[in-house]
Every structure is written in C-alpha cells, then in structure tokens.
Coordinates of C-alpha atoms and ligand atoms in Angstrom, one line a residue:
X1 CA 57.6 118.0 95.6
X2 CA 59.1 118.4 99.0
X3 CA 57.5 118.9 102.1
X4 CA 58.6 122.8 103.4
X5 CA 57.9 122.1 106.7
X6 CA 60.0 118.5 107.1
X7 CA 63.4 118.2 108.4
X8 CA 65.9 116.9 106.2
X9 CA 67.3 113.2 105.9
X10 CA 71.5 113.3 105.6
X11 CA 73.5 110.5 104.2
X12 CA 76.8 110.4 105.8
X13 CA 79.5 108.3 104.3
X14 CA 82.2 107.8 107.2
X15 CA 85.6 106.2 107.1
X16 CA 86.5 102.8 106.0
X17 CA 89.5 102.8 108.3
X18 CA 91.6 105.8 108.9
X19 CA 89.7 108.6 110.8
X20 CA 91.9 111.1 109.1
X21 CA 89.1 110.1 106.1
X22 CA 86.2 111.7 108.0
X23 CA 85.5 114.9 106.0
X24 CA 84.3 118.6 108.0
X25 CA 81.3 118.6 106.8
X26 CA 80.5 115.0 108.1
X27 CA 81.4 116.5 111.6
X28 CA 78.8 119.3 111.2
X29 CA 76.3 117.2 110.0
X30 CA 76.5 114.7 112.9
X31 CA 77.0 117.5 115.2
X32 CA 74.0 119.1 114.1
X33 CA 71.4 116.7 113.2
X34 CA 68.9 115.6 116.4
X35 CA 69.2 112.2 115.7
X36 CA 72.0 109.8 114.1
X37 CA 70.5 106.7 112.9
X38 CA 73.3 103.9 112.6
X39 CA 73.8 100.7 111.8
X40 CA 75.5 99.9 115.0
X41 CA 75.7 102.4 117.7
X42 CA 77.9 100.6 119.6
X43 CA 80.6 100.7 116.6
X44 CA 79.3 104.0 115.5
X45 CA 79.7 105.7 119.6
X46 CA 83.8 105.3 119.1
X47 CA 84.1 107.1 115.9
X48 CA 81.2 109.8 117.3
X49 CA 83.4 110.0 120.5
X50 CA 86.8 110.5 118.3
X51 CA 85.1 113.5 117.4
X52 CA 83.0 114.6 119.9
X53 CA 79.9 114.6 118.9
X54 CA 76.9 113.7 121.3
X55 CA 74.1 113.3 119.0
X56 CA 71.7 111.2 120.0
X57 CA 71.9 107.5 118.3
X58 CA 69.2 105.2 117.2
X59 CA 70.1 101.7 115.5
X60 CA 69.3 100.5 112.1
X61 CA 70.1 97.7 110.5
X62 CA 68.6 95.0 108.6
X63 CA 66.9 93.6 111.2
X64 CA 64.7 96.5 111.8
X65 CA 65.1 98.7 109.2
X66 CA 61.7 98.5 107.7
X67 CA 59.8 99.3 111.2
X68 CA 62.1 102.0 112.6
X69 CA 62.2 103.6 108.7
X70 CA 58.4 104.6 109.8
X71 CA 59.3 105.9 112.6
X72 CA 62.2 108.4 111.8
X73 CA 60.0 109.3 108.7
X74 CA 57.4 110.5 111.3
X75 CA 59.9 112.4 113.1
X76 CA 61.0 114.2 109.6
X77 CA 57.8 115.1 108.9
X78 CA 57.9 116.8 112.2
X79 CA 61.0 118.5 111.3
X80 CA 63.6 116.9 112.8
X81 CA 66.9 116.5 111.0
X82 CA 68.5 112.8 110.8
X83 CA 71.3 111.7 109.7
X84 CA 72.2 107.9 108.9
X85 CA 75.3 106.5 109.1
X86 CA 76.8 103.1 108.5
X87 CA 79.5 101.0 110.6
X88 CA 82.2 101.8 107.6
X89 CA 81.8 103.9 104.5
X90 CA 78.7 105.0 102.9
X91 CA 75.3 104.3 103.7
X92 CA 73.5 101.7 101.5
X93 CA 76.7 100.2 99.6
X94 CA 76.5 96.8 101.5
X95 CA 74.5 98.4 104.3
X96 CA 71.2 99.0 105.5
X97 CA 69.4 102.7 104.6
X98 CA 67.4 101.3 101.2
X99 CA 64.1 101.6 102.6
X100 CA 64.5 104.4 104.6
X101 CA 65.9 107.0 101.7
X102 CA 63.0 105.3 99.6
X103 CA 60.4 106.1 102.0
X104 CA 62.0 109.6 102.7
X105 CA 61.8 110.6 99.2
X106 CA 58.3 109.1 98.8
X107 CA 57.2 111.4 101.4
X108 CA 59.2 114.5 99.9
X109 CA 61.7 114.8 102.4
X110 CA 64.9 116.0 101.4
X111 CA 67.6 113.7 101.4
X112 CA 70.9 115.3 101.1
X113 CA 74.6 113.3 100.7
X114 CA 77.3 113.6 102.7
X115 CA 79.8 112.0 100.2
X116 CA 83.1 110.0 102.0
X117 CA 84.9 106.9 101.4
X118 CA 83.7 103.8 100.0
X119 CA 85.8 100.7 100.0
X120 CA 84.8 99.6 96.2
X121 CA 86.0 102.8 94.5
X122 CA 88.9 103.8 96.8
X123 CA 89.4 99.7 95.7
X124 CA 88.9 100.4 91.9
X125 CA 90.7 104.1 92.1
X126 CA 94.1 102.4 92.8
X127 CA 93.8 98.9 91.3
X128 CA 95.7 99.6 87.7
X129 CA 92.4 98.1 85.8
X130 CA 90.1 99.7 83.9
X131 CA 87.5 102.3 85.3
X132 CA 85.6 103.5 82.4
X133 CA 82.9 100.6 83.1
X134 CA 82.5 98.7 86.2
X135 CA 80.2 96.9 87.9
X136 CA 79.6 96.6 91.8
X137 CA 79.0 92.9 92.4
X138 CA 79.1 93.3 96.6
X139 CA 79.5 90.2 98.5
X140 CA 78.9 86.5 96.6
X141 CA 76.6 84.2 98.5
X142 CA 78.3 81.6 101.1
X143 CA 77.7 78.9 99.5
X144 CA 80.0 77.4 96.8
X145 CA 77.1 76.1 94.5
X146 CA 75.7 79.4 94.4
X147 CA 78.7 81.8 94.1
X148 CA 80.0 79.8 91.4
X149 CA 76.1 80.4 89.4
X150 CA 76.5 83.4 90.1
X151 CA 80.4 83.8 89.2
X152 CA 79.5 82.0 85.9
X153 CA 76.7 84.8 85.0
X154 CA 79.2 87.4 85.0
X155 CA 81.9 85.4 82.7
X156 CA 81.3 87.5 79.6
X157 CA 81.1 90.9 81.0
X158 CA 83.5 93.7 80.2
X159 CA 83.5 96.0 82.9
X160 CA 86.0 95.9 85.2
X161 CA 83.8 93.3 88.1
X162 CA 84.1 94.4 91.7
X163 CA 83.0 92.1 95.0
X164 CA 83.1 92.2 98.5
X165 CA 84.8 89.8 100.8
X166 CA 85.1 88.3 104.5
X167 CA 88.7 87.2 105.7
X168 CA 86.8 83.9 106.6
X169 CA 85.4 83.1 102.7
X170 CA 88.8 85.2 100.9
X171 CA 90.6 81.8 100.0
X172 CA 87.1 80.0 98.5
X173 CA 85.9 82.9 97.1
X174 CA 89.4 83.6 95.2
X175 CA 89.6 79.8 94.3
X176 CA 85.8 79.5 92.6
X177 CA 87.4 83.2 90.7
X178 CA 90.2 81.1 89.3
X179 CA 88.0 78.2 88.9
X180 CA 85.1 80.5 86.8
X181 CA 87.4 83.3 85.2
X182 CA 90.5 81.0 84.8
X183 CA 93.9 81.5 86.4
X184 CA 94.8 84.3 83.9
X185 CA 92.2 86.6 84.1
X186 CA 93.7 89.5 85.9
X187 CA 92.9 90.5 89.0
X188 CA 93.1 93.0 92.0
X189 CA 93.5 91.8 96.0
X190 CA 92.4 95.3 98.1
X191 CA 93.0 94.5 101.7
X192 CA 93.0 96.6 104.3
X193 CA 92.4 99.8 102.6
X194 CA 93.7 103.2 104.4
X195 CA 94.8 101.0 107.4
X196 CA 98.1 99.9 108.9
X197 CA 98.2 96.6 106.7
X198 CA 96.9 98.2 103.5
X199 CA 98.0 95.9 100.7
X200 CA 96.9 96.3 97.0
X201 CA 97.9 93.8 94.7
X202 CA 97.6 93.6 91.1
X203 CA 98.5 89.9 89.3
X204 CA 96.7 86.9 87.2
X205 CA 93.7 85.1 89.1
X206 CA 95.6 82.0 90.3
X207 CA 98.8 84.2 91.5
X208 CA 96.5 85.9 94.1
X209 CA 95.0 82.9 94.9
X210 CA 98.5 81.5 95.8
X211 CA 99.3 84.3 97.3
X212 CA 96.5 84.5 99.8
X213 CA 96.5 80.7 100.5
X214 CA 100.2 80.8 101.5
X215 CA 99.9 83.6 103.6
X216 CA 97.9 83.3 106.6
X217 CA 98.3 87.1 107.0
X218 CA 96.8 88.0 103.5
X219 CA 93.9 86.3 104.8
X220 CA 93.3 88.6 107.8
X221 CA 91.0 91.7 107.8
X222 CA 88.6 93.4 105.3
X223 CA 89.0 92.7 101.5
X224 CA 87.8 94.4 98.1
X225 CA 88.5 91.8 94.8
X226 CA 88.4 93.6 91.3
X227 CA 88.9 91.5 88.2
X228 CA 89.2 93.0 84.4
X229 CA 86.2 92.6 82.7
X230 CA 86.2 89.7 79.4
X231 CA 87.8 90.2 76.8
X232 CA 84.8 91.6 73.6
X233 CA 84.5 89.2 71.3
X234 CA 83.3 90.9 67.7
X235 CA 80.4 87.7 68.0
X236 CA 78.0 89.6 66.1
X237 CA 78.1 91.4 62.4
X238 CA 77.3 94.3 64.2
X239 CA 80.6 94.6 65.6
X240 CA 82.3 93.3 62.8
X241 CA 80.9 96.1 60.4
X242 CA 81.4 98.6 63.3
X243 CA 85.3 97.5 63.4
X244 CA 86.1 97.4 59.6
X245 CA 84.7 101.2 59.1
X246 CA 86.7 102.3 61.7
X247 CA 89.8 100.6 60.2
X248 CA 89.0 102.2 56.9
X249 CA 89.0 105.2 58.1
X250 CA 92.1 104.9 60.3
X251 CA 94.0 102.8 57.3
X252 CA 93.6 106.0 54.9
X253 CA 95.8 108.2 57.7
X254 CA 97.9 106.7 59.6
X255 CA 99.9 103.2 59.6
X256 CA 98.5 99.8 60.2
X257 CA 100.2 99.6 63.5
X258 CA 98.7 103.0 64.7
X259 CA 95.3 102.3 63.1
X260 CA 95.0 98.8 65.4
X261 CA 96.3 100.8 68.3
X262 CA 93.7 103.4 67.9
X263 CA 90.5 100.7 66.6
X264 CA 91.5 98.7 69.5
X265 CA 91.2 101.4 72.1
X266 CA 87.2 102.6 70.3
X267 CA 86.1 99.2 70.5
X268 CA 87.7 98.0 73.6
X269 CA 87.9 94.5 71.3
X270 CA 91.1 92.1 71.1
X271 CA 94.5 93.7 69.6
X272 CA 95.2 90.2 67.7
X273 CA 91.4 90.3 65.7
X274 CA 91.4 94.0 65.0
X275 CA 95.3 93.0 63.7
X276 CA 94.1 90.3 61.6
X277 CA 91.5 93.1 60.2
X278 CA 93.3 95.3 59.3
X279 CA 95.7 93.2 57.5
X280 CA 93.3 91.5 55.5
X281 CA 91.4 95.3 54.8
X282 CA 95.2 96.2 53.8
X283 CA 95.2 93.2 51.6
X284 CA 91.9 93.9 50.0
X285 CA 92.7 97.7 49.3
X286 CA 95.7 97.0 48.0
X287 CA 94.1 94.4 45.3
X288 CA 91.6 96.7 44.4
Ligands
SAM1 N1 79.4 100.7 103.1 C1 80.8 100.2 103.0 C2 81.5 100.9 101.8 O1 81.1 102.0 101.5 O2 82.5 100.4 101.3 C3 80.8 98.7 102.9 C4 80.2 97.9 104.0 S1 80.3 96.2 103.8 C5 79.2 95.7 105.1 C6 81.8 95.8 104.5 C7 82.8 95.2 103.4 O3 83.3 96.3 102.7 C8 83.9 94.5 103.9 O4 83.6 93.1 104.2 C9 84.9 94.6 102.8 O5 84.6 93.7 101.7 C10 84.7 96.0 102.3 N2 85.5 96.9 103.1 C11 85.2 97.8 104.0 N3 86.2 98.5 104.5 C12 87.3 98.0 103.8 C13 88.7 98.3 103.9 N4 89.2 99.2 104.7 N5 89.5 97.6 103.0 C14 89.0 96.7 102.2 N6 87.7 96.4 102.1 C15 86.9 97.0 102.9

C-alpha cells in the first residue's frame, strides 16, 4: 500500500550522449523534485546546467548507496519529492539506485519512471540481430580467467547476448568472445552511440576483433557488444516430436521449401535439420 502522505521517488533516465535525447518530462521532473540524487554530481551539474535546472544535488553511488538510501527514504516519508539520476542513461542498468527503489517500495513510496535512453537497447534496437529474446549480460569481470567462466556459461544460449565494455578491456574482451563463441558467431560492435563517432557494426566475431585491434580509434570511447544467441539444437525428444508435428502439418499445405521456411522460423532451430526432416517425413509419407 502506499504511504498518502510521502513524497514520491522519480527514476529519471538521462542521455547516453546527445543532449537532444533528454525528454520534457525529464526537465520537469528535475526541475521540480527538491532533491536530485546522482551518481555523480559533478558529471550530473553540466547536464543540469545545459538545462537550467537548480535542484539541489546529493551523491549516490556505490560507495554510499546503502547509508544515504536511509536517509532520502526519511526525507520521502516526509514528503519530499526525489529524483535519481545516473551519470548516463537510466538509473540501475549498470548503476547504482538498487537499494534505494527497494527500500522506497518497501516503505510504500511511490516510485515513478521517467523512461530515456539506455545504451543496451538503443545498442540492440539498431544492431540487425535478433530482439525477440535477449539477455543483458552488463560488464564481464576484469580478469581473463573469470570472464572466460563466465563467457563459457553463456555458450548455449539463444537470446541475442548483450555486454558492457571499457575502451581499456574492448580488445581482451572481444578476443576471449572469439576465443569462447568462435570467430563465426556473429556479432555487433556499438560504439559511441548518439555521439559524434557513433559506429555500429555488424560482422562474424573474429572480423570485429580485427577490426578493433587494427584500429586504435575503434578502441576509443564507450562500447555496447551484442552477439546472436546459439544456434537450438533439437537435443531432446521433446523438440524433436515438437518439430515433426509441425512439419506434418505444414507438409499437408504448402511445399517442402515453404514448410522448412515456416518450421524454422516457430522453432527458432537450424534450417539444415528441419530440411533433413522434412525430407525424410516426405520420404516416409510418400511410402506409406
Ligand atoms: N545506465 C547506463 C545505460 O542506461 O545504458 C549504463 C551505465 S554503465 C556505468 C556505462 C556503460 O554503458 C559504458 O561503459 C558502455 O558500455 C555503455 N554505454 C553508455 N553510453 C554509451 C554510448 N553512448 N555508446 C555505447 N555504449 C555506451
């Protein structure tokens, strides 16, 4: 239930780049809240000067979040309005702001979104590869033992994978990818989204790789990697079953070439397996 009397909690997604991305309604908020909690208010004071707005700023970040979430809570319940804002992009997606909307909705304050960019899905919105399933991986850890564990974890899944990366781990990073996925898998290098140097690139794992080792200036500035999920595998009977009732069906109506077209697009699986399916199901009907 929430509290009447409370003041309410705004999540405020600003730009990841261009300040042309910072919506009206982000304005308003920031202009009218009594406090902006961000990350960093030095960052946060040029954007907030762009567009003159002199709310008062308090920092949170990961340091401190857990001890100054108490105290903005208190200041809620008194009914002050707060709004928290990150250096880049919206709150909580690689940022700090966890606790805080936790504790806030634990105490039945209304939190309310301010949606705005996000560097993964403006990423995933232009990279050409699939967006019916992904799945936000943010930043791998530093160390090469440990981002290739946790690279090797994610080898089978089908979503389309999306990470996070520094301009001074791109080239390691991109090289345990190719390592893990192999140089084939394909792949999506998002640099520099909505600013001067914007560069999206779509190619096999080991061509980006090559061509961000080459090029000392693909290596510069902020980076988004997206690379297509695994190939499904029909591993179990399940799928198997699945697969061969949809190709009877499909068989009956249209041609073989339009059934696997059509099975391979329901099951997401291999074009050459549902082929070899259908051909033998052909076969089969056709001795019967
Ligand atoms: N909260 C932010 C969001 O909504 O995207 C992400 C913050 S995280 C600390 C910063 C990382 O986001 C960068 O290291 C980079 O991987 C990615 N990023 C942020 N801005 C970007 C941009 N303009 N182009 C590409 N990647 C960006």
């Amino acid at each position: 239930m929430n509290n009447q009397n409370s003041g309410t909690l705004y999540v405020v997604a600003t730009p990841i780049g261009n300040l042309g991305d910072m919506s009206q309604r982000a304005v308003d908020v920031l202009k009218q809240v009594d406090v902006i909690a961000a990350e960093d208010t030095r960052h946060s004071g040029r954007l907030l000067q762009h567009f003159v707005i002199n709310t008062p700023t308090i920092a949170v970040h990961e340091h401190n979040e857990v001890k100054i979430a108490a105290e903005l809570i208190a200041r809620l319940e008194q009914g002050e309005s707060i709004a928290l804002i990150s250096d880049a992009g919206t709150p909580l997606v690689s940022d700090p702001g966890y606790h805080l909307i936790r504790m806030a909705g634990d105490a039945g304050i209304q939190v309310t979104p301010i949606p705005g960019a996000c560097a993964a899905i403006t990423a995933l919105s232009a990279s050409g590869l699939p967006s019916d399933r992904f799945s936000f991986e943010g930043f791998l850890p530093a160390k090469s033992t440990a981002r290739k564990s946790t690279l090797e974890k994610l080898i089978h899944e089908t979503g389309t994978l999306i990470f996070y990366e520094t301009p001074h781990r791109i080239v390691e990073s991109l090289a345990d990818m190719t390592a893990i996925f192999g140089e084939e898998r394909e792949a999506v290098m998002a640099r520099e989204l909505t600013k001067k140097f914007e560069t999206i690139k779509r190619a096999p794992l080991g061509e980006i790789l090559s061509f961000v080792k080459d090029d000392n200036d693909q290596q510069k500035g902020e980076f988004v990697i997206l690379i297509h999920g695994a190939e499904k595998q029909p591993d179990t009977g399940e799928d198997m079953q699945e697969l061969q009732r949809i190709l009877k069906i499909l068989l009956e109506k249209v041609s073989l070439k339009e059934a696997v077209a059509i099975a391979v697009e329901i099951t997401g699986l291999k074009k050459n397996q549902v082929y070899e399916q259908a051909v033998a199901l052909k076969e089969k009907n056709s001795l019967e």
